[in-house]
């Protein structure tokens, strides 16, 4: 495909993206944008330095390879470099969205779909404003390297996102029904789901009372459990944080106990959704990576560079925001593994606690904080009245030990809007999830 320069490592990542965004603010169409973009990231490594070039004219890839090669110093032993040894050589195509590609759907159909939801929100006087967004994306990637890698795959989603401001008792509350699918056709029968969530939010806004601050046993929904796993532990598992930091390497020694015996935290790009990446941006295959297994620190997330530095194996987590950026270590779909309790058994073990149903945002490294969007009291094992909570927080490592119950089924949560931020590369699409998680001694304000 390309003439790779001798005695240098070269890889090329070609991306072609199609997106649609339709934005309606209070019944007025403020954006209807269709965008196609194609470009490539070219990298050359001579054993001591990386050389990069990002271009939008893919007919000039060979020219850019030749230009970068002039800056590098030929290294006859390049293929024996530890980074090259860490890389996988894969040859495979995983194209699963060609038959139902969203770019085949007329824009008028997408517009009609999002407009068809307006009447749901017109019914309720407590809704003071409403934003409706239709968005979709189809992405194709092709990665080739001088080592012999040649992989291609596609990603896709179609989504409906609503943001409504509900005002009850002079207090604003945001309702944000979100529907994420992997094809346009799957969006056709989602009205009941959207209206059910809206009604729940209207009831919450009308009846929620301020929580009494204190320390509680909390049950986290799969969505909240997922953001806890992502923010509190996933980022700590990105191995580039450890390069050159001997203290962190000692604190995060593999084989150390870091949580309760029933706790597993995993990351994988294998599952369809917003974290789907069957190959990373170095062509390494996605894997099911245990970060914590039965409470033991078992693994971390790697690029070829960090894997070589720490003498571990690649995990399929070298990811870039798009073709303008080089790959760095990033999460894909990060989640807490399933337990052995039914949801009913999990709640039954809480006499007086809180159910955290949804969140506005979360953050955390040593200390985590999550701002709930909806929460409810748990009384004698049953979900009771809604409560308003500013934030829940705790020490990450102590909290991992305080998890004492997990339901049997894992739910994966994808998002079309937003994503994960790291360095200058944001928002990168990721997913998270988990079972229902019961955890003791959570600080609630």
CSV table of C-alpha atoms in Angstrom, one decimal:
chain,number,residue,atom,x,y,z
A,1,UNK,CA,0.0,0.0,0.0
A,2,UNK,CA,2.9,2.3,0.9
A,3,UNK,CA,6.6,2.2,0.5
A,4,UNK,CA,7.9,2.3,4.0
A,5,UNK,CA,11.4,3.6,4.6
A,6,UNK,CA,14.1,1.1,5.5
A,7,UNK,CA,15.4,0.8,9.0
A,8,UNK,CA,12.6,2.9,10.5
A,9,UNK,CA,9.2,2.0,12.1
A,10,UNK,CA,6.3,3.6,10.3
A,11,UNK,CA,2.5,3.4,10.8
A,12,UNK,CA,-0.3,5.2,9.1
A,13,UNK,CA,-3.9,5.7,10.5
A,14,UNK,CA,-6.5,6.8,8.0
A,15,UNK,CA,-9.9,7.9,9.2
A,16,UNK,CA,-13.1,8.8,7.4
A,17,UNK,CA,-15.9,10.3,9.4
A,18,UNK,CA,-19.5,11.2,8.6
A,19,UNK,CA,-21.6,13.1,11.2
A,20,UNK,CA,-25.0,14.7,11.5
A,21,UNK,CA,-26.1,17.1,14.2
A,22,UNK,CA,-29.6,18.6,14.4
A,23,UNK,CA,-30.2,21.0,17.3
A,24,UNK,CA,-33.6,22.4,18.1
A,25,UNK,CA,-33.9,25.0,20.9
A,26,UNK,CA,-37.4,25.7,22.1
A,27,UNK,CA,-39.0,24.6,18.8
A,28,UNK,CA,-36.5,26.6,16.7
A,29,UNK,CA,-34.0,24.8,14.5
A,30,UNK,CA,-30.6,26.4,15.3
A,31,UNK,CA,-28.4,23.8,13.6
A,32,UNK,CA,-28.6,21.2,10.9
A,33,UNK,CA,-25.1,20.2,10.1
A,34,UNK,CA,-23.8,17.3,8.0
A,35,UNK,CA,-20.1,16.9,7.9
A,36,UNK,CA,-17.7,14.5,6.2
A,37,UNK,CA,-14.0,14.5,7.0
A,38,UNK,CA,-11.0,12.4,6.0
A,39,UNK,CA,-7.5,12.5,7.1
A,40,UNK,CA,-4.4,10.5,8.3
A,41,UNK,CA,-1.9,10.4,11.0
A,42,UNK,CA,1.6,9.3,10.0
A,43,UNK,CA,4.2,8.3,12.6
A,44,UNK,CA,7.9,7.3,12.2
A,45,UNK,CA,10.1,6.1,15.0
A,46,UNK,CA,13.9,5.7,14.8
A,47,UNK,CA,14.4,4.2,18.3
A,48,UNK,CA,15.0,7.5,20.0
A,49,UNK,CA,12.4,10.0,18.6
A,50,UNK,CA,8.9,9.9,17.2
A,51,UNK,CA,8.1,12.0,14.1
A,52,UNK,CA,4.4,12.9,13.4
A,53,UNK,CA,2.4,14.4,10.6
A,54,UNK,CA,-1.3,14.9,10.3
A,55,UNK,CA,-2.9,15.6,6.9
A,56,UNK,CA,-6.3,15.9,5.3
A,57,UNK,CA,-5.1,15.2,1.8
A,58,UNK,CA,-4.7,11.4,1.9
A,59,UNK,CA,-3.3,11.3,-1.6
A,60,UNK,CA,-0.1,12.8,-0.1
A,61,UNK,CA,0.5,10.1,2.6
A,62,UNK,CA,3.5,8.7,0.8
A,63,UNK,CA,4.9,12.2,0.4
A,64,UNK,CA,4.5,12.8,4.1
A,65,UNK,CA,6.2,9.4,4.9
A,66,UNK,CA,9.1,10.4,2.8
A,67,UNK,CA,9.4,13.9,4.4
A,68,UNK,CA,9.3,12.5,8.0
A,69,UNK,CA,11.9,9.8,7.1
A,70,UNK,CA,14.4,12.6,6.1
A,71,UNK,CA,14.3,13.9,9.7
A,72,UNK,CA,14.8,10.4,11.3
A,73,UNK,CA,18.1,8.5,11.7
A,74,UNK,CA,18.0,5.0,10.2
A,75,UNK,CA,18.3,2.3,12.7
A,76,UNK,CA,19.0,-1.2,11.3
A,77,UNK,CA,17.9,-2.8,14.6
A,78,UNK,CA,14.6,-0.9,14.9
A,79,UNK,CA,12.4,-4.0,14.9
A,80,UNK,CA,14.2,-5.2,18.0
A,81,UNK,CA,13.4,-2.1,19.9
A,82,UNK,CA,11.3,-2.9,23.0
A,83,UNK,CA,8.4,-0.7,21.7
A,84,UNK,CA,8.3,-2.7,18.5
A,85,UNK,CA,8.5,-5.9,20.4
A,86,UNK,CA,5.5,-4.9,22.4
A,87,UNK,CA,3.3,-4.1,19.4
A,88,UNK,CA,1.0,-6.7,17.9
A,89,UNK,CA,0.8,-7.5,14.2
A,90,UNK,CA,-2.8,-8.0,13.2
A,91,UNK,CA,-4.4,-8.4,9.8
A,92,UNK,CA,-8.2,-8.2,10.0
A,93,UNK,CA,-11.3,-6.2,8.8
A,94,UNK,CA,-14.2,-5.8,11.2
A,95,UNK,CA,-16.8,-3.8,9.2
A,96,UNK,CA,-20.2,-4.3,10.8
A,97,UNK,CA,-22.1,-1.1,10.0
A,98,UNK,CA,-21.9,-1.1,6.2
A,99,UNK,CA,-25.4,-2.3,5.5
A,100,UNK,CA,-27.1,0.2,7.8
A,101,UNK,CA,-24.7,3.1,7.5
A,102,UNK,CA,-26.4,6.3,8.9
A,103,UNK,CA,-25.1,8.3,5.9
A,104,UNK,CA,-27.6,6.5,3.8
A,105,UNK,CA,-30.6,8.0,5.7
A,106,UNK,CA,-31.9,11.2,4.2
A,107,UNK,CA,-31.5,14.3,6.4
A,108,UNK,CA,-35.2,15.0,6.1
A,109,UNK,CA,-36.0,11.7,7.9
A,110,UNK,CA,-33.6,12.6,10.7
A,111,UNK,CA,-35.2,16.0,11.0
A,112,UNK,CA,-38.7,14.5,11.0
A,113,UNK,CA,-37.7,12.0,13.7
A,114,UNK,CA,-36.5,14.6,16.2
A,115,UNK,CA,-39.4,16.9,15.5
A,116,UNK,CA,-41.8,14.1,16.2
A,117,UNK,CA,-40.8,14.2,19.9
A,118,UNK,CA,-41.8,17.8,20.5
A,119,UNK,CA,-45.4,17.0,21.4
A,120,UNK,CA,-44.2,14.9,24.4
A,121,UNK,CA,-42.7,18.0,26.1
A,122,UNK,CA,-45.5,20.4,25.1
A,123,UNK,CA,-47.9,18.5,27.5
A,124,UNK,CA,-46.2,19.8,30.7
A,125,UNK,CA,-46.4,23.4,31.9
A,126,UNK,CA,-43.5,22.8,34.4
A,127,UNK,CA,-41.1,22.5,31.5
A,128,UNK,CA,-39.8,26.0,30.9
A,129,UNK,CA,-37.3,25.2,28.1
A,130,UNK,CA,-36.4,22.3,26.0
A,131,UNK,CA,-33.4,21.4,23.8
A,132,UNK,CA,-33.6,18.5,21.4
A,133,UNK,CA,-30.6,17.0,19.6
A,134,UNK,CA,-30.4,14.4,16.9
A,135,UNK,CA,-26.8,13.2,16.3
A,136,UNK,CA,-25.2,10.4,14.4
A,137,UNK,CA,-21.7,9.3,13.4
A,138,UNK,CA,-20.1,6.7,11.1
A,139,UNK,CA,-16.4,6.3,11.4
A,140,UNK,CA,-14.0,4.0,9.4
A,141,UNK,CA,-10.4,3.5,10.3
A,142,UNK,CA,-7.6,1.7,8.5
A,143,UNK,CA,-4.2,1.2,10.2
A,144,UNK,CA,-1.1,-0.2,8.5
A,145,UNK,CA,2.5,-0.4,9.7
A,146,UNK,CA,5.9,-1.4,8.5
A,147,UNK,CA,5.7,-4.4,10.9
A,148,UNK,CA,2.9,-5.8,8.8
A,149,UNK,CA,-0.2,-4.7,10.7
A,150,UNK,CA,-3.2,-4.1,8.4
A,151,UNK,CA,-6.5,-3.7,10.2
A,152,UNK,CA,-9.7,-1.8,9.4
A,153,UNK,CA,-13.0,-1.4,11.3
A,154,UNK,CA,-16.0,0.9,11.6
A,155,UNK,CA,-17.9,2.4,14.4
A,156,UNK,CA,-21.4,3.9,14.4
A,157,UNK,CA,-24.2,5.4,16.5
A,158,UNK,CA,-27.5,7.3,16.1
A,159,UNK,CA,-28.9,9.1,19.1
A,160,UNK,CA,-31.6,11.3,20.5
A,161,UNK,CA,-30.7,13.7,23.4
A,162,UNK,CA,-33.1,15.9,25.2
A,163,UNK,CA,-32.4,18.6,27.9
A,164,UNK,CA,-35.4,20.1,29.6
A,165,UNK,CA,-35.5,22.6,32.4
A,166,UNK,CA,-38.2,21.7,34.9
A,167,UNK,CA,-39.1,24.4,37.5
A,168,UNK,CA,-41.1,23.2,40.5
A,169,UNK,CA,-41.3,25.1,43.8
A,170,UNK,CA,-39.0,27.7,42.2
A,171,UNK,CA,-36.2,25.1,42.0
A,172,UNK,CA,-34.8,24.1,38.6
A,173,UNK,CA,-34.2,20.5,37.7
A,174,UNK,CA,-32.8,19.1,34.5
A,175,UNK,CA,-34.4,16.2,32.7
A,176,UNK,CA,-32.1,14.6,30.2
A,177,UNK,CA,-33.6,11.6,28.4
A,178,UNK,CA,-30.9,10.0,26.2
A,179,UNK,CA,-31.3,7.3,23.6
A,180,UNK,CA,-28.2,5.7,22.1
A,181,UNK,CA,-28.4,3.1,19.4
A,182,UNK,CA,-26.1,1.7,16.8
A,183,UNK,CA,-28.4,2.3,13.8
A,184,UNK,CA,-31.0,4.9,12.8
A,185,UNK,CA,-33.7,2.2,12.5
A,186,UNK,CA,-33.5,1.4,16.2
A,187,UNK,CA,-34.6,4.9,17.1
A,188,UNK,CA,-38.1,4.4,15.7
A,189,UNK,CA,-39.9,3.1,18.8
A,190,UNK,CA,-38.4,5.1,21.7
A,191,UNK,CA,-41.2,7.5,22.6
A,192,UNK,CA,-42.4,5.5,25.6
A,193,UNK,CA,-38.9,5.3,27.0
A,194,UNK,CA,-38.4,9.1,26.7
A,195,UNK,CA,-41.8,10.0,28.2
A,196,UNK,CA,-41.3,7.6,31.1
A,197,UNK,CA,-38.1,9.2,32.1
A,198,UNK,CA,-39.6,12.7,31.7
A,199,UNK,CA,-42.5,11.8,34.0
A,200,UNK,CA,-40.1,10.4,36.6
A,201,UNK,CA,-38.1,13.7,36.5
A,202,UNK,CA,-41.3,15.7,36.8
A,203,UNK,CA,-42.3,13.7,39.9
A,204,UNK,CA,-38.8,14.1,41.3
A,205,UNK,CA,-38.7,17.9,40.7
A,206,UNK,CA,-42.1,18.3,42.4
A,207,UNK,CA,-41.4,16.2,45.5
A,208,UNK,CA,-37.7,16.0,46.2
A,209,UNK,CA,-36.6,17.4,49.6
A,210,UNK,CA,-33.0,18.2,50.7
A,211,UNK,CA,-31.1,15.3,52.1
A,212,UNK,CA,-30.0,15.3,55.7
A,213,UNK,CA,-26.2,15.4,55.4
A,214,UNK,CA,-24.3,12.5,56.9
A,215,UNK,CA,-22.7,9.1,56.2
A,216,UNK,CA,-24.9,6.6,54.4
A,217,UNK,CA,-25.0,3.2,52.8
A,218,UNK,CA,-25.7,3.9,49.2
A,219,UNK,CA,-26.8,1.8,46.3
A,220,UNK,CA,-25.3,3.1,43.0
A,221,UNK,CA,-27.2,2.5,39.7
A,222,UNK,CA,-25.2,0.9,36.9
A,223,UNK,CA,-24.7,4.3,35.4
A,224,UNK,CA,-23.3,5.8,38.6
A,225,UNK,CA,-21.3,2.7,39.3
A,226,UNK,CA,-19.7,3.1,35.9
A,227,UNK,CA,-18.7,6.7,36.3
A,228,UNK,CA,-17.3,5.8,39.7
A,229,UNK,CA,-15.2,3.1,38.1
A,230,UNK,CA,-14.1,5.4,35.3
A,231,UNK,CA,-13.2,8.4,37.4
A,232,UNK,CA,-11.9,6.8,40.6
A,233,UNK,CA,-10.0,3.9,39.3
A,234,UNK,CA,-9.9,3.8,35.5
A,235,UNK,CA,-7.7,6.9,35.2
A,236,UNK,CA,-5.3,5.5,37.8
A,237,UNK,CA,-5.0,2.4,35.7
A,238,UNK,CA,-3.7,4.3,32.6
A,239,UNK,CA,-0.1,3.3,32.7
A,240,UNK,CA,1.4,6.6,31.3
A,241,UNK,CA,0.7,8.1,34.7
A,242,UNK,CA,3.3,5.7,36.1
A,243,UNK,CA,6.2,6.3,33.7
A,244,UNK,CA,9.1,7.8,35.6
A,245,UNK,CA,7.2,7.8,38.9
A,246,UNK,CA,8.7,5.2,41.1
A,247,UNK,CA,6.5,6.1,44.1
A,248,UNK,CA,3.4,5.4,42.1
A,249,UNK,CA,4.8,2.1,40.7
A,250,UNK,CA,5.3,1.0,44.3
A,251,UNK,CA,1.8,2.1,45.4
A,252,UNK,CA,0.2,0.4,42.5
A,253,UNK,CA,2.2,-2.9,42.5
A,254,UNK,CA,0.4,-5.7,40.7
A,255,UNK,CA,-0.8,-8.4,43.1
A,256,UNK,CA,-1.7,-5.9,45.9
A,257,UNK,CA,-5.1,-6.1,47.5
A,258,UNK,CA,-7.0,-2.9,46.8
A,259,UNK,CA,-10.6,-3.7,47.5
A,260,UNK,CA,-13.2,-6.2,48.8
A,261,UNK,CA,-13.1,-9.8,47.5
A,262,UNK,CA,-16.3,-9.4,45.5
A,263,UNK,CA,-14.9,-6.5,43.4
A,264,UNK,CA,-13.9,-6.7,39.8
A,265,UNK,CA,-13.2,-3.7,37.5
A,266,UNK,CA,-12.6,-4.3,33.8
A,267,UNK,CA,-12.0,-2.3,30.6
A,268,UNK,CA,-12.6,-3.5,27.1
A,269,UNK,CA,-13.2,-2.1,23.6
A,270,UNK,CA,-14.9,-5.4,22.5
A,271,UNK,CA,-18.5,-4.4,23.2
A,272,UNK,CA,-20.6,-2.3,20.8
A,273,UNK,CA,-21.4,1.2,22.1
A,274,UNK,CA,-19.5,4.4,22.6
A,275,UNK,CA,-16.5,2.6,23.9
A,276,UNK,CA,-16.3,0.2,21.0
A,277,UNK,CA,-12.8,-0.1,19.5
A,278,UNK,CA,-12.0,-3.6,18.3
A,279,UNK,CA,-8.5,-2.4,17.6
A,280,UNK,CA,-6.7,0.5,19.2
A,281,UNK,CA,-4.9,3.2,17.1
A,282,UNK,CA,-1.7,1.2,17.0
A,283,UNK,CA,-3.6,-1.8,15.5
A,284,UNK,CA,-3.5,-3.8,18.7
A,285,UNK,CA,-6.6,-6.0,19.3
A,286,UNK,CA,-9.1,-5.2,22.1
A,287,UNK,CA,-9.0,-7.5,25.1
A,288,UNK,CA,-11.0,-8.0,28.3
A,289,UNK,CA,-8.6,-6.4,30.7
A,290,UNK,CA,-9.1,-7.0,34.4
A,291,UNK,CA,-7.9,-4.0,36.4
A,292,UNK,CA,-9.1,-5.5,39.7
A,293,UNK,CA,-9.9,-9.2,40.0
A,294,UNK,CA,-11.4,-10.4,43.3
A,295,UNK,CA,-10.1,-7.3,45.0
A,296,UNK,CA,-6.6,-7.8,43.7
A,297,UNK,CA,-4.8,-5.2,41.5
A,298,UNK,CA,-4.4,-7.4,38.4
A,299,UNK,CA,-3.6,-5.1,35.4
A,300,UNK,CA,-3.4,-1.7,33.9
A,301,UNK,CA,-4.0,-0.1,30.5
A,302,UNK,CA,-1.2,0.2,28.0
A,303,UNK,CA,0.0,1.6,24.7
A,304,UNK,CA,3.1,-0.1,23.2
A,305,UNK,CA,5.3,2.6,24.8
A,306,UNK,CA,4.0,2.1,28.3
A,307,UNK,CA,3.9,-1.7,27.9
A,308,UNK,CA,7.6,-1.7,26.9
A,309,UNK,CA,8.6,0.6,29.7
A,310,UNK,CA,6.8,-1.5,32.4
A,311,UNK,CA,7.6,-4.8,30.7
A,312,UNK,CA,4.0,-5.8,30.4
A,313,UNK,CA,1.7,-6.6,27.5
A,314,UNK,CA,-0.3,-4.2,25.3
A,315,UNK,CA,-4.1,-4.1,26.2
A,316,UNK,CA,-5.6,-2.3,23.2
A,317,UNK,CA,-5.8,1.1,24.8
A,318,UNK,CA,-3.6,3.3,22.7
A,319,UNK,CA,-6.3,5.8,21.5
A,320,UNK,CA,-6.4,9.2,19.8
A,321,UNK,CA,-9.2,11.7,19.7
A,322,UNK,CA,-9.0,11.7,15.9
A,323,UNK,CA,-6.4,11.7,13.1
A,324,UNK,CA,-4.9,15.0,14.2
A,325,UNK,CA,-3.5,13.4,17.4
A,326,UNK,CA,-1.1,10.7,18.4
A,327,UNK,CA,-2.4,7.8,20.4
A,328,UNK,CA,-2.1,7.9,24.2
A,329,UNK,CA,-3.3,5.5,26.9
A,330,UNK,CA,-7.1,5.8,27.2
A,331,UNK,CA,-10.0,3.8,28.6
A,332,UNK,CA,-12.7,2.3,26.3
A,333,UNK,CA,-15.6,0.6,28.2
A,334,UNK,CA,-14.8,0.6,31.9
A,335,UNK,CA,-17.2,-1.2,34.2
A,336,UNK,CA,-17.6,-3.0,37.5
A,337,UNK,CA,-18.1,-6.7,37.1
A,338,UNK,CA,-21.3,-8.6,38.1
A,339,UNK,CA,-22.0,-10.0,41.6
A,340,UNK,CA,-24.2,-12.8,42.9
A,341,UNK,CA,-27.2,-10.9,44.3
A,342,UNK,CA,-30.5,-10.0,42.8
A,343,UNK,CA,-31.4,-6.4,42.7
A,344,UNK,CA,-34.1,-7.0,45.3
A,345,UNK,CA,-31.6,-8.7,47.7
A,346,UNK,CA,-29.2,-5.9,47.3
A,347,UNK,CA,-31.8,-3.2,48.3
A,348,UNK,CA,-33.2,-5.5,51.1
A,349,UNK,CA,-29.9,-5.2,52.9
A,350,UNK,CA,-30.3,-1.4,53.4
A,351,UNK,CA,-32.5,-0.3,56.3
A,352,UNK,CA,-31.9,3.5,56.0
A,353,UNK,CA,-29.8,4.6,53.0
A,354,UNK,CA,-29.8,6.3,49.6
A,355,UNK,CA,-30.2,5.2,46.0
A,356,UNK,CA,-28.1,7.3,43.6
A,357,UNK,CA,-30.0,6.9,40.3
A,358,UNK,CA,-28.2,9.3,38.0
A,359,UNK,CA,-25.4,11.9,38.0
A,360,UNK,CA,-24.6,15.3,36.6
A,361,UNK,CA,-20.8,14.9,36.7
A,362,UNK,CA,-18.1,12.9,38.5
A,363,UNK,CA,-14.4,13.3,39.2
A,364,UNK,CA,-11.8,11.7,41.3
A,365,UNK,CA,-8.3,10.2,41.7
A,366,UNK,CA,-7.5,9.8,45.4
A,367,UNK,CA,-10.8,11.3,46.5
A,368,UNK,CA,-13.9,10.8,44.3
A,369,UNK,CA,-16.9,13.2,44.1
A,370,UNK,CA,-20.2,12.5,42.3
A,371,UNK,CA,-22.9,15.1,41.9
A,372,UNK,CA,-26.2,13.2,41.7
A,373,UNK,CA,-29.0,14.4,39.4
A,374,UNK,CA,-31.6,12.1,41.0
A,375,UNK,CA,-31.5,10.2,44.3
A,376,UNK,CA,-34.0,8.5,46.6
A,377,UNK,CA,-34.1,7.4,50.2
A,378,UNK,CA,-34.1,3.7,50.8
A,379,UNK,CA,-36.3,2.7,53.8
A,380,UNK,CA,-36.4,-0.9,55.0
A,381,UNK,CA,-35.1,-2.2,51.7
A,382,UNK,CA,-37.5,-0.2,49.5
A,383,UNK,CA,-37.0,2.9,47.3
A,384,UNK,CA,-38.9,5.7,49.0
A,385,UNK,CA,-39.1,9.5,48.6
A,386,UNK,CA,-36.8,11.5,46.3
A,387,UNK,CA,-34.1,13.7,47.9
A,388,UNK,CA,-31.8,16.4,46.6
A,389,UNK,CA,-28.1,15.8,47.1
A,390,UNK,CA,-25.3,18.2,46.2
A,391,UNK,CA,-22.5,15.7,46.2
A,392,UNK,CA,-21.4,12.2,47.5
A,393,UNK,CA,-17.7,11.7,48.1
A,394,UNK,CA,-15.1,9.4,49.7
A,395,UNK,CA,-11.6,8.2,49.7
A,396,UNK,CA,-11.2,6.0,46.7
A,397,UNK,CA,-9.2,3.2,48.3
A,398,UNK,CA,-11.4,3.0,51.4
A,399,UNK,CA,-14.5,3.0,49.3
A,400,UNK,CA,-13.3,0.0,47.2
A,401,UNK,CA,-13.2,-2.0,50.5
A,402,UNK,CA,-16.6,-0.7,51.5
A,403,UNK,CA,-18.4,-2.3,48.5
A,404,UNK,CA,-20.3,-5.2,50.1
A,405,UNK,CA,-22.9,-6.1,47.4
A,406,UNK,CA,-23.2,-6.4,43.7
A,407,UNK,CA,-26.2,-7.4,41.6
A,408,UNK,CA,-26.1,-10.2,39.0
A,409,UNK,CA,-26.5,-8.2,35.8
A,410,UNK,CA,-24.2,-5.6,34.2
A,411,UNK,CA,-25.7,-2.7,32.3
A,412,UNK,CA,-23.4,-0.8,29.9
A,413,UNK,CA,-24.1,2.9,29.4
A,414,UNK,CA,-23.1,4.7,26.2
A,415,UNK,CA,-23.3,8.4,25.4
A,416,UNK,CA,-23.3,10.2,22.1
A,417,UNK,CA,-22.5,13.6,23.7
A,418,UNK,CA,-19.4,14.4,25.6
A,419,UNK,CA,-16.8,11.9,26.6
A,420,UNK,CA,-13.5,11.6,28.5
A,421,UNK,CA,-10.9,14.3,28.7
A,422,UNK,CA,-7.2,13.8,29.0
A,423,UNK,CA,-4.4,16.2,28.1
A,424,UNK,CA,-5.7,18.2,25.1
A,425,UNK,CA,-7.6,15.2,23.7
A,426,UNK,CA,-11.3,15.7,24.6
A,427,UNK,CA,-14.0,14.5,24.3
A,428,UNK,CA,-13.0,11.0,23.5
A,429,UNK,CA,-16.0,8.5,23.3
A,430,UNK,CA,-16.0,6.0,26.1
A,431,UNK,CA,-18.6,3.9,27.9
A,432,UNK,CA,-19.0,2.7,31.4
A,433,UNK,CA,-21.4,0.6,33.5
A,434,UNK,CA,-21.8,-2.0,36.1
A,435,UNK,CA,-24.4,-3.8,38.2
A,436,UNK,CA,-26.2,-2.2,41.1
A,437,UNK,CA,-23.5,-1.6,43.7
A,438,UNK,CA,-24.0,-1.3,47.4
A,439,UNK,CA,-21.4,0.6,49.3
A,440,UNK,CA,-21.1,1.6,52.9
A,441,UNK,CA,-19.8,4.8,54.6
A,442,UNK,CA,-20.4,7.3,51.8
A,443,UNK,CA,-20.2,11.0,52.8
A,444,UNK,CA,-23.4,12.8,51.6
A,445,UNK,CA,-23.9,16.5,51.5
